[in-house]
XYZ file of C-alpha atoms in Angstrom:
745
model
C 0.299 0.214 0.042
C 3.069 2.556 1.303
C 4.639 1.816 -2.385
C 1.803 2.276 -4.316
C 1.846 5.872 -2.250
C 5.278 6.286 -3.510
C 4.717 5.114 -6.897
C 2.044 8.563 -6.972
C 3.298 11.045 -5.594
C 4.192 14.632 -6.717
C 5.226 17.066 -3.804
C 8.407 17.607 -2.064
C 7.927 15.108 1.226
C 6.217 12.449 1.788
C 5.132 10.605 5.161
C 2.831 8.216 6.009
C -0.460 7.972 8.540
C -2.881 5.004 9.427
C -6.538 5.539 10.396
C -6.669 4.467 13.931
C -3.825 6.555 14.533
C -3.851 10.345 15.874
C -1.029 12.804 14.328
C -0.118 15.670 16.004
C -1.284 18.700 14.233
C 2.793 19.846 14.432
C 3.832 16.993 12.808
C 4.414 17.757 8.857
C 5.202 21.588 9.601
C 7.824 20.750 11.540
C 9.341 18.317 10.098
C 9.613 20.030 6.734
C 10.645 22.934 8.833
C 13.926 20.812 10.296
C 14.882 19.344 6.825
C 15.074 22.459 5.511
C 16.515 24.313 8.130
C 18.975 21.236 8.306
C 19.178 19.958 5.015
C 18.258 16.037 5.649
C 16.856 13.656 3.887
C 14.600 12.132 6.717
C 12.936 12.834 10.342
C 11.135 11.652 12.895
C 9.350 11.880 16.333
C 8.242 9.636 18.994
C 5.372 8.316 19.457
C 3.180 6.055 22.315
C 0.362 3.172 22.232
C -3.174 3.690 23.895
C -6.057 1.511 24.067
C -9.067 1.555 23.046
C -10.121 3.122 26.658
C -7.259 5.295 26.662
C -5.422 2.803 28.638
C -1.450 4.432 27.659
C 0.085 1.327 26.828
C 4.340 0.087 27.459
C 5.800 -1.252 24.124
C 8.255 -3.309 24.648
C 9.255 -1.981 28.262
C 9.270 1.471 27.149
C 6.344 3.755 27.188
C 7.321 5.556 24.102
C 9.701 4.450 21.285
C 10.728 6.100 17.739
C 8.209 6.455 15.314
C 9.133 4.368 11.920
C 5.056 5.049 10.575
C 5.655 8.828 10.983
C 9.009 8.999 9.401
C 9.315 12.178 6.240
C 11.259 11.685 3.919
C 12.414 13.530 0.886
C 10.676 12.710 -2.173
C 14.346 13.216 -4.294
C 16.161 11.397 -2.360
C 13.908 8.087 -2.745
C 13.486 8.574 -6.881
C 17.487 8.839 -6.899
C 18.584 5.660 -5.201
C 15.433 3.752 -6.132
C 14.061 3.217 -2.400
C 10.742 1.626 -1.386
C 9.453 -1.017 1.117
C 9.882 -4.596 0.735
C 6.449 -5.606 -1.008
C 7.028 -8.591 0.564
C 6.521 -8.341 4.479
C 3.232 -7.066 6.521
C 4.775 -6.402 9.696
C 8.166 -4.516 10.547
C 8.813 -3.104 6.325
C 9.039 0.426 8.282
C 12.258 -1.213 10.443
C 13.589 -2.516 7.426
C 12.992 0.376 5.122
C 15.447 2.811 7.841
C 17.771 0.917 8.537
C 18.542 1.024 4.648
C 18.195 4.423 4.861
C 20.592 5.039 7.443
C 23.099 2.598 6.283
C 23.014 4.409 2.280
C 22.864 7.967 3.961
C 24.364 8.609 6.924
C 23.564 9.914 10.034
C 24.293 13.453 9.474
C 20.817 13.242 6.936
C 18.449 11.868 9.512
C 16.959 13.347 12.881
C 15.370 11.703 14.976
C 13.557 13.997 17.421
C 12.446 13.671 21.207
C 8.876 15.191 20.038
C 5.276 13.288 20.441
C 3.932 12.483 16.138
C 1.748 10.222 17.379
C -0.499 8.476 19.522
C -0.840 4.203 18.091
C -4.133 3.008 18.953
C -3.389 -0.251 20.252
C -5.573 -3.133 20.046
C -6.101 -6.918 18.994
C -7.178 -6.240 14.866
C -3.763 -4.747 14.621
C -1.101 -6.322 13.128
C 1.373 -5.130 16.005
C -1.472 -5.383 18.317
C -2.887 -9.208 18.139
C -1.558 -12.807 17.151
C 2.536 -13.644 16.062
C 2.569 -10.375 14.662
C 1.905 -8.478 17.783
C 4.305 -5.985 19.622
C 3.497 -6.656 22.712
C 4.949 -5.569 26.332
C 7.532 -8.211 26.073
C 8.341 -6.498 23.061
C 7.992 -8.031 19.299
C 6.782 -11.899 18.459
C 9.367 -13.841 17.300
C 8.427 -13.967 13.210
C 8.600 -10.355 13.729
C 12.217 -11.236 15.068
C 13.136 -13.392 12.443
C 12.603 -11.352 10.212
C 14.407 -9.162 11.821
C 17.275 -11.129 11.610
C 16.680 -12.090 7.641
C 16.896 -8.332 6.782
C 19.873 -7.441 9.564
C 22.330 -10.250 7.730
C 21.769 -8.674 4.218
C 22.241 -5.271 5.624
C 25.299 -6.842 7.030
C 26.252 -7.149 4.064
C 25.641 -3.745 2.775
C 28.210 -2.907 5.263
C 30.976 -4.518 4.018
C 30.472 -4.511 0.243
C 29.499 -0.925 0.191
C 26.714 -2.021 -2.148
C 26.589 0.328 -4.540
C 22.720 -0.640 -5.488
C 21.010 -0.287 -2.093
C 18.128 -0.471 -3.413
C 17.492 -4.155 -3.824
C 15.909 -6.341 -1.398
C 18.388 -9.396 -1.165
C 16.928 -11.105 2.402
C 14.571 -13.865 2.526
C 11.133 -12.535 2.185
C 9.086 -13.345 5.524
C 9.028 -17.396 5.811
C 10.278 -20.209 7.131
C 13.629 -19.620 5.456
C 14.451 -16.550 8.088
C 13.807 -19.409 11.111
C 16.341 -21.604 9.140
C 18.328 -19.988 6.124
C 21.749 -21.202 5.367
C 24.597 -20.934 7.308
C 28.066 -19.918 5.670
C 31.184 -21.239 6.268
C 32.152 -18.887 9.393
C 28.790 -19.447 11.081
C 29.176 -23.315 10.555
C 32.529 -23.050 11.973
C 31.842 -21.198 15.217
C 28.209 -23.173 15.460
C 31.211 -26.423 15.900
C 33.522 -24.475 18.314
C 30.234 -23.949 20.783
C 28.753 -27.320 19.749
C 25.128 -26.336 18.815
C 23.394 -28.933 16.808
C 19.789 -27.361 15.382
C 16.576 -28.049 17.668
C 13.810 -30.702 15.771
C 11.217 -27.931 15.666
C 8.010 -28.875 16.858
C 5.412 -25.886 14.901
C 2.853 -26.957 13.285
C 1.727 -24.435 10.964
C -1.260 -25.720 10.198
C -2.458 -27.640 12.818
C -4.944 -30.740 12.649
C -8.103 -30.500 14.027
C -9.207 -31.941 17.356
C -10.704 -35.442 17.664
C -10.101 -36.611 20.751
C -12.317 -36.875 24.074
C -11.391 -32.912 25.638
C -11.628 -33.011 29.481
C -11.444 -30.051 32.081
C -10.341 -30.754 35.971
C -11.091 -27.710 37.931
C -10.755 -27.519 42.102
C -12.620 -25.396 44.280
C -13.003 -24.956 47.753
C -15.719 -23.180 50.084
C -14.060 -19.733 49.739
C -14.201 -19.926 46.071
C -17.589 -20.649 45.793
C -18.408 -17.311 44.960
C -17.170 -17.888 40.951
C -17.068 -21.567 41.134
C -20.466 -21.386 38.806
C -19.635 -18.578 36.200
C -15.919 -20.142 35.664
C -17.684 -23.862 35.061
C -20.655 -21.897 32.690
C -17.991 -19.988 30.937
C -16.063 -23.575 30.076
C -19.598 -25.416 29.716
C -19.943 -22.835 26.645
C -17.880 -23.292 24.837
C -16.969 -22.872 20.486
C -15.451 -25.820 21.268
C -17.703 -28.541 22.898
C -16.218 -30.443 25.504
C -16.985 -33.793 27.012
C -16.298 -33.623 30.838
C -15.109 -30.750 33.663
C -14.441 -33.270 36.890
C -15.121 -30.228 39.528
C -12.860 -31.460 42.912
C -13.904 -29.821 45.593
C -12.128 -29.576 48.796
C -15.218 -29.418 51.363
C -18.037 -31.733 52.063
C -20.533 -29.340 50.365
C -22.000 -28.925 46.936
C -20.803 -24.928 45.511
C -23.969 -23.293 44.931
C -25.581 -22.479 41.568
C -24.150 -25.304 39.140
C -25.177 -25.456 36.226
C -27.656 -29.358 35.551
C -25.269 -30.137 32.511
C -24.354 -34.257 32.430
C -20.318 -32.948 30.891
C -20.149 -32.003 34.378
C -18.827 -34.355 37.917
C -18.025 -33.213 40.743
C -15.883 -34.837 43.816
C -16.368 -33.845 47.076
C -14.071 -34.299 49.650
C -13.272 -34.562 53.426
C -8.848 -33.896 52.680
C -7.984 -30.627 51.271
C -5.887 -31.433 48.429
C -5.553 -27.747 47.277
C -4.901 -27.233 43.196
C -3.923 -30.323 43.717
C -7.257 -31.338 43.295
C -7.320 -30.867 39.618
C -4.523 -34.037 39.676
C -6.715 -36.138 42.113
C -9.155 -38.360 39.383
C -6.950 -37.816 36.658
C -5.214 -40.663 36.395
C -6.560 -42.798 33.307
C -8.017 -40.403 31.473
C -7.377 -40.015 27.521
C -7.427 -37.165 25.120
C -6.814 -33.954 25.615
C -6.627 -32.148 29.151
C -7.268 -28.363 30.710
C -6.417 -28.021 33.964
C -8.671 -24.002 34.815
C -8.787 -22.605 38.160
C -12.212 -21.555 39.942
C -11.637 -17.336 39.352
C -11.599 -17.305 35.322
C -14.315 -15.275 33.025
C -12.830 -18.051 30.264
C -13.644 -16.949 26.792
C -16.015 -18.252 24.058
C -12.655 -19.466 22.174
C -10.818 -20.809 24.858
C -10.908 -24.580 24.738
C -10.851 -24.536 20.509
C -7.294 -22.184 20.886
C -5.920 -24.344 23.810
C -6.393 -27.271 21.748
C -5.228 -25.694 18.374
C -2.192 -24.781 19.950
C -1.998 -28.557 21.535
C -1.989 -29.539 18.607
C 0.386 -27.257 17.115
C 2.977 -28.482 19.121
C 1.817 -32.116 17.790
C 0.663 -33.317 21.301
C 3.965 -32.864 22.743
C 4.246 -30.313 24.701
C 1.899 -28.422 27.827
C 0.938 -24.998 26.799
C -0.377 -22.040 28.531
C -1.288 -18.591 28.494
C 0.516 -17.715 32.210
C 3.749 -18.937 33.530
C 7.070 -18.107 34.072
C 11.141 -18.898 33.096
C 13.782 -19.246 35.275
C 17.401 -19.058 34.715
C 19.260 -21.612 32.919
C 21.387 -23.483 35.329
C 21.227 -24.847 39.018
C 18.025 -24.824 41.328
C 17.416 -21.443 43.318
C 18.726 -21.348 47.150
C 17.003 -18.288 48.201
C 13.388 -17.179 47.687
C 14.562 -13.887 47.112
C 16.771 -14.983 43.973
C 13.513 -16.800 42.790
C 11.453 -13.788 42.698
C 13.930 -11.396 40.757
C 15.648 -14.030 38.297
C 12.698 -15.759 37.275
C 11.119 -13.989 33.859
C 6.634 -14.131 34.797
C 4.484 -14.242 31.413
C 1.161 -13.204 33.024
C -1.752 -14.004 31.312
C -3.586 -10.480 31.485
C -1.041 -9.113 29.094
C -0.512 -9.847 24.580
C 2.148 -12.315 23.532
C 2.724 -12.397 20.249
C 4.741 -15.465 20.711
C 4.845 -19.358 21.945
C 7.903 -18.510 24.371
C 9.613 -22.095 26.104
C 9.167 -21.615 29.697
C 9.786 -23.575 32.430
C 6.514 -23.548 34.782
C 2.700 -22.698 33.792
C -0.634 -21.664 35.613
C -2.554 -24.986 36.244
C -5.313 -22.613 35.714
C -4.559 -21.820 32.085
C -2.492 -25.237 30.893
C -3.400 -27.041 28.148
C -1.875 -30.777 26.928
C -2.825 -34.212 25.173
C -2.659 -37.640 27.394
C -0.098 -38.388 25.111
C 2.545 -37.336 26.939
C 1.877 -38.723 29.989
C -0.372 -37.537 33.499
C 1.636 -36.210 36.611
C 0.435 -37.891 39.208
C -1.216 -36.280 42.770
C 0.258 -38.967 44.773
C 4.072 -37.004 44.395
C 2.505 -33.762 44.875
C 3.501 -33.502 48.241
C 2.495 -29.604 49.775
C 0.040 -27.752 48.796
C -0.438 -24.695 47.610
C 2.221 -25.446 44.320
C 0.638 -27.453 42.432
C 2.226 -25.018 39.292
C 5.504 -26.232 40.350
C 4.945 -29.737 40.910
C 4.703 -29.918 37.228
C 7.013 -27.713 36.385
C 9.020 -30.546 37.784
C 7.723 -33.802 36.571
C 7.256 -32.064 33.092
C 11.741 -31.029 33.320
C 12.567 -34.634 34.704
C 10.433 -36.475 31.898
C 11.379 -33.874 29.065
C 8.169 -32.376 28.088
C 8.437 -29.013 26.933
C 6.246 -25.938 28.233
C 4.976 -22.486 25.938
C 3.135 -19.889 26.146
C 0.386 -19.097 23.831
C 0.086 -16.041 21.737
C -3.051 -14.080 22.802
C -4.266 -10.550 22.778
C -4.263 -8.700 25.879
C -7.160 -9.455 28.648
C -8.339 -12.685 26.627
C -8.489 -14.397 29.882
C -10.035 -11.779 33.054
C -9.710 -13.068 36.557
C -13.288 -12.751 38.579
C -13.022 -9.642 41.570
C -11.065 -11.800 44.407
C -9.950 -9.873 47.663
C -6.307 -10.118 47.478
C -5.267 -12.314 50.744
C -7.153 -14.973 48.509
C -4.737 -14.810 45.675
C -1.628 -17.539 45.903
C 0.975 -14.694 45.068
C -0.624 -12.916 47.548
C -0.147 -15.322 50.041
C 2.897 -16.648 49.499
C 4.297 -13.104 49.708
C 3.513 -13.337 53.562
C 4.176 -17.192 54.084
C 7.748 -18.121 54.629
C 7.029 -21.203 54.828
C 5.373 -21.963 51.899
C 8.215 -19.828 50.174
C 10.755 -22.590 51.708
C 8.816 -25.297 50.534
C 9.024 -24.256 46.814
C 12.240 -23.784 46.561
C 11.917 -27.271 48.201
C 9.845 -28.363 44.968
C 11.871 -26.771 42.757
C 15.320 -28.196 43.632
C 14.102 -31.529 42.537
C 15.183 -30.693 39.106
C 18.615 -30.804 39.116
C 20.028 -28.272 36.461
C 16.358 -25.764 34.709
C 16.173 -26.195 30.879
C 18.229 -27.376 28.505
C 21.012 -25.568 27.017
C 20.063 -24.056 24.491
C 20.403 -20.874 22.647
C 17.529 -20.048 19.818
C 16.686 -22.900 17.453
C 20.182 -25.020 19.399
C 20.758 -27.213 21.096
C 24.676 -27.033 23.093
C 25.862 -30.512 23.193
C 29.555 -29.422 24.025
C 32.242 -26.950 23.069
C 32.995 -23.961 25.618
C 30.589 -23.450 27.136
C 29.137 -27.025 28.282
C 30.974 -27.018 31.651
C 27.559 -24.811 32.324
C 26.108 -28.545 32.536
C 27.757 -28.790 35.585
C 27.539 -25.852 37.513
C 25.991 -25.832 40.984
C 25.337 -23.644 42.686
C 24.134 -20.060 41.272
C 26.031 -17.737 43.865
C 29.086 -18.571 42.090
C 31.134 -18.097 38.571
C 30.583 -21.519 37.152
C 34.213 -22.688 37.129
C 35.030 -21.687 40.939
C 35.667 -24.154 43.775
C 38.151 -24.192 46.149
C 40.954 -25.980 46.818
C 41.057 -26.334 50.128
C 37.804 -28.508 49.969
C 38.062 -32.241 51.134
C 36.805 -35.074 51.390
C 35.718 -36.800 54.227
C 34.796 -40.560 54.715
C 31.494 -41.700 56.476
C 31.256 -41.152 60.285
C 31.845 -44.547 62.236
C 28.359 -46.176 63.263
C 27.389 -44.355 66.988
C 30.635 -42.571 66.766
C 31.593 -40.901 70.624
C 30.146 -37.198 70.517
C 31.801 -34.103 73.238
C 29.211 -31.674 74.041
C 31.432 -28.679 75.318
C 30.521 -25.965 77.287
C 32.452 -22.552 77.718
C 30.641 -21.055 80.549
C 31.588 -17.370 82.239
C 29.506 -15.595 85.442
C 26.264 -17.987 84.312
C 25.521 -19.205 87.667
C 22.349 -19.058 87.252
C 21.757 -21.178 84.114
C 24.560 -23.742 84.122
C 22.169 -25.978 85.572
C 19.403 -25.826 83.262
C 22.547 -26.423 80.254
C 24.098 -29.615 81.520
C 21.314 -31.070 82.127
C 19.722 -30.525 78.810
C 22.953 -32.413 77.912
C 22.408 -34.926 79.986
C 18.920 -35.685 78.832
C 19.842 -36.735 75.437
C 18.421 -39.674 73.785
C 22.010 -40.442 72.241
C 23.954 -41.608 74.419
C 26.778 -42.174 74.014
C 28.031 -38.852 74.710
C 30.838 -37.164 76.975
C 29.809 -32.998 78.068
C 33.533 -30.689 79.097
C 32.412 -27.489 80.912
C 35.113 -25.239 81.076
C 34.188 -22.562 83.210
C 36.627 -19.331 82.498
C 38.065 -17.575 85.932
C 33.589 -16.830 86.450
C 33.235 -14.495 89.173
C 29.983 -15.524 90.615
C 29.096 -18.945 91.594
C 29.125 -20.492 87.988
C 32.413 -23.422 90.040
C 30.591 -23.395 93.062
C 27.469 -25.692 91.066
C 29.028 -27.378 88.839
C 31.502 -28.896 91.498
C 28.177 -29.451 93.790
C 26.130 -30.726 90.811
C 28.547 -33.139 88.483
C 31.922 -33.130 90.337
C 31.251 -37.318 90.539
C 29.560 -37.828 87.642
C 30.755 -40.336 85.165
C 29.478 -38.651 81.389
C 31.465 -35.230 83.387
C 34.356 -33.286 82.779
C 34.651 -29.863 84.480
C 37.839 -27.549 84.182
C 38.702 -24.250 85.752
C 41.555 -21.812 84.082
C 41.622 -18.006 84.042
C 39.945 -16.209 81.933
C 41.134 -16.256 78.333
C 38.318 -15.190 76.491
C 35.507 -17.444 74.279
C 38.029 -19.033 71.980
C 40.972 -19.903 75.166
C 37.556 -21.843 76.432
C 36.125 -23.044 73.890
C 39.162 -24.654 72.524
C 39.905 -26.203 76.138
C 36.944 -27.603 76.338
C 36.894 -29.397 73.424
C 41.042 -30.604 73.987
C 39.546 -32.321 77.795
C 37.416 -34.764 75.295
C 37.703 -37.336 72.740
C 34.615 -37.671 70.018
C 34.820 -37.966 66.965
C 32.281 -35.415 66.763
C 31.952 -31.987 68.377
C 28.834 -30.407 69.693
C 28.233 -27.075 70.864
C 26.276 -25.648 74.741
C 27.005 -22.242 75.082
C 26.614 -22.366 79.025
C 22.736 -20.257 79.120
C 21.467 -22.134 76.963
C 19.679 -25.762 75.968
C 19.334 -27.946 73.774
C 16.403 -30.263 73.186
C 16.163 -33.718 74.012
C 17.089 -35.300 70.667
C 19.886 -32.895 69.423
C 22.281 -35.076 69.371
C 20.460 -37.840 67.507
C 18.972 -36.332 64.418
C 22.188 -33.853 64.180
C 24.587 -37.031 63.615
C 22.197 -38.454 61.417
C 22.776 -35.534 59.709
C 26.485 -35.364 59.340
C 27.304 -38.789 58.747
C 27.683 -39.306 55.113
C 31.127 -36.922 54.226
C 30.001 -33.312 55.714
C 32.998 -31.506 58.458
C 29.262 -29.810 59.844
C 25.741 -30.425 60.727
C 23.347 -27.426 62.306
C 20.022 -26.903 63.385
C 17.201 -24.452 63.968
C 17.166 -22.634 67.209
C 14.418 -20.636 69.103
C 14.861 -17.222 71.106
C 14.144 -17.597 75.193
C 14.393 -15.130 78.006
C 16.534 -14.592 80.896
C 12.908 -16.535 82.852
C 12.890 -19.107 79.838
C 9.507 -17.927 78.566
C 9.421 -18.333 74.239
C 10.226 -14.883 72.728
C 10.363 -16.358 68.859
C 10.908 -19.020 67.044
C 14.502 -17.738 65.875
C 14.880 -17.322 62.678
C 16.365 -19.473 59.430
C 18.498 -19.760 55.929
C 16.193 -23.161 54.859
C 19.163 -24.218 52.109
C 22.745 -24.251 53.270
C 25.408 -22.210 51.200
C 28.979 -21.391 50.912
C 28.960 -18.438 49.266
C 25.504 -17.215 51.792
C 27.667 -18.097 55.174
C 30.477 -15.420 53.762
C 27.801 -13.192 53.613
C 25.826 -13.819 57.489
C 26.174 -15.864 59.755
C 23.859 -18.880 59.178
C 25.164 -21.851 60.369
C 23.052 -21.686 63.722
C 22.891 -23.334 66.824
C 23.097 -26.739 68.056
C 25.962 -26.540 65.439
C 28.117 -30.317 65.387
C 31.286 -31.106 63.531
C 33.715 -32.902 63.292
C 36.734 -33.229 65.444
C 39.743 -33.613 62.270
C 38.109 -31.016 60.574
C 38.324 -28.685 63.339
C 41.742 -29.617 63.894
C 42.286 -29.379 60.028
C 41.781 -25.418 60.629
C 43.437 -24.551 63.481
C 40.314 -24.916 66.140
C 38.986 -21.596 67.285
C 41.715 -18.245 66.705
C 41.934 -16.564 70.545
C 42.891 -13.624 69.188
C 39.122 -13.074 68.428
C 37.503 -11.758 71.705
C 33.947 -12.020 69.596
C 32.706 -13.570 65.861
C 34.583 -16.594 66.567
C 31.642 -18.704 66.022
C 31.604 -17.368 62.320
C 35.513 -17.442 62.390
C 35.219 -21.075 63.034
C 32.939 -22.139 60.598
C 33.922 -20.135 57.797
C 37.269 -22.129 58.027
C 35.228 -25.469 58.202
C 33.172 -24.355 55.536
C 36.730 -24.011 53.080
C 36.806 -27.979 53.721
C 34.241 -29.153 53.587
C 30.683 -29.433 53.129
C 27.516 -28.846 55.850
C 24.001 -29.526 55.807
C 20.903 -27.763 57.578
C 18.484 -29.171 59.564
C 15.458 -27.716 59.058
C 13.861 -28.122 63.251
C 13.671 -27.099 65.686
C 17.022 -28.432 68.453
C 18.345 -24.985 70.706
C 16.982 -22.536 72.973
C 19.190 -19.255 72.583
C 18.600 -17.768 76.140
C 18.792 -13.612 75.637
C 21.000 -11.600 78.011
C 22.077 -8.344 77.913
C 25.676 -9.841 79.398
C 26.567 -12.474 76.539
C 29.445 -11.424 74.533
C 27.971 -10.802 71.104
C 25.638 -8.312 72.597
C 27.409 -6.893 75.136
C 30.157 -5.729 72.809
C 28.017 -4.878 69.649
C 31.005 -2.435 67.952
C 33.280 -4.857 68.402
C 31.615 -7.464 67.188
C 30.771 -5.820 63.617
C 34.634 -5.303 63.518
C 35.422 -9.301 64.460
C 32.449 -10.279 61.177
C 34.362 -7.466 58.721
C 37.946 -8.876 60.057
C 37.409 -12.509 59.417
C 34.869 -12.602 56.071
C 38.208 -10.170 54.800
C 40.251 -13.276 55.745
C 37.969 -15.371 54.572
C 38.439 -13.599 51.088
C 41.918 -14.118 51.604
C 42.232 -17.758 51.779
C 40.368 -18.324 49.268
C 42.805 -15.746 46.967
C 40.476 -13.356 46.052
C 43.016 -11.115 46.880
C 41.649 -8.176 45.160
C 38.255 -7.920 46.945
C 37.024 -5.993 49.743
C 34.388 -5.748 52.515
C 32.607 -2.947 51.890
C 29.564 -2.143 54.031
C 27.360 0.992 51.721
C 24.754 2.083 54.255
C 27.073 2.656 57.638
C 23.613 2.496 59.512
C 23.389 -1.498 58.653
C 27.595 -1.820 59.074
C 26.792 -6.193 58.834
C 25.316 -5.597 55.473
C 27.869 -5.634 52.943
C 29.035 -6.508 49.620
C 32.459 -7.690 48.174
C 33.954 -5.017 45.609
C 36.990 -5.714 43.154
C 39.163 -2.448 44.080
C 40.942 -3.134 40.236
C 37.820 -1.650 39.692
C 36.959 1.151 42.156
C 38.356 4.433 42.818
C 37.406 6.662 45.670
C 34.664 8.709 44.521
C 32.544 5.566 43.023
C 32.606 4.512 47.183
């Protein structure tokens, strides 16, 4: 259409306009003035996109972009060079022409100004608003990107050869040829070097019609009864009729106002399966399967579109409207990583392509039974069914893809935020930990691939063995050792450094004696107490066969700890402070946890006040990571460690007055692995006189000191600890001094 205009134009300048857009009344005048004043051949401004109801839309993640459709072109330049649009393209032709103009004319003949020229109406019927050609909030769809890749290869040739016929179009038209161009010799050498093997594509551009039974599975509970009947009706009134809708109710009461339809089967359950209920009755189902939510109104063509997408992927993939991509590599170890590093594809927004994802929301998912059926029996946690299905798909090699759709194709019924699963998850730390645990059942997320290629070998294939997301893939400490398994029923030394704990020492020692694990010895070292601590120890435990009581002038927590440990002979050593309390099963649980080659096993703690009243349940970092330990003391009480490992790292540093434990466990982390038991096994008493609390400033200084020493032991001599906010001195980052100036700090 635009080329026809170029053929009949008679003016000195030519520009273009779409029939559904709004042009600024000064657009043409200011463009012509600039072209005359500055001898320019091309001028263009910016545009924003607006929905039919007046809402400004983001454009590929930005609010405004340069408006290629409003290019003002000098007619004599077009005729002189023979420039035209690529008449074969239904999209991105203006982008291609602009880039060709820029190559030939050079930047000095083109002006891109910052003023608004255009408000573009964004709707599902336009080329940029719907389907596979859409430019959604995530950017252009795959067909546009492939076309752009094709013409840019040709433009690269123009730049290299200084082609004297710049108007000639020598690149593939928008077609499958653009997706799979014949590689040249240089491209083939690169592919061989990086081990890239072309993937088999499973996209069928003309999917066959649905021929099998269609079964829909939904789960609800009394809190969802307000909308479930409306959601059910929207699915029973589809353009492509379903065979059966199976509704699992977490409760014994049938939802009100359900339609009377023989295709609707309702199961009442006394046991709460939450959203896992979608899969409870799925065993043996054949054909197309859709899993849906009870709070979404599904459009009239929903089932038809979803089944067509399953067929487009030749029944080999899960497809969905809502999902998330996870970065390639090991699973997340922390909730903050999950929230910051995953890439969400929200169902309310438009999406132009069949993007590969790792997780699909089971409220918008479809697949065929040919790829198998996820089993509800293996979904051992509630409120995270999406992740259980993602793990099943990853382990069974079943890909997941997004469904192209316009904006607001699916709409949720109104509900309070607190009823939304995501809102609940943000407030529920235990649920967050469980979600990370489920994700960690897959050792490596995403098949290694680059575009349409699979990474088989070569210099990048080491990523496949990358097991720790927090450090570079190649970094492994030379000091790490393999430790032999612990012998059966080993002797455990419980050491207790005691200083002025007259009121609490009996409770501490008695909690050690009360252990369900019997092969223990208790070594108490009185570190020059000035109260009655030693008198209590002599009176109560002088002749006890399992207790060794030592005494020496005050030497500090490090010296007292070393003397107490050396007084024993246990293969394993457990720390108990003189004012704290062990749970009866603490030693038994930790011995079992440390048994298989770890240097340390540790549990969780609760905090108590001086009278023993509960303050709170403490805190925890659910998954142990040496790199996380370098940033924060996450190895909590109680801590059981190997005596031979303790000796190998030199024991406690007696030059430190506090941060002593942090220093020790940093050193132990450099020679072996640790295991965290997520079970409360210790009561930590909060006293204003305790060593670590009474000297807060010195504690901070020593914390920085032991962390810096750990960096240096690991050979990271160029890195330094940097506190970004003086009000929070124990929140720090590591900086490479080679790239930091005084001003940047």
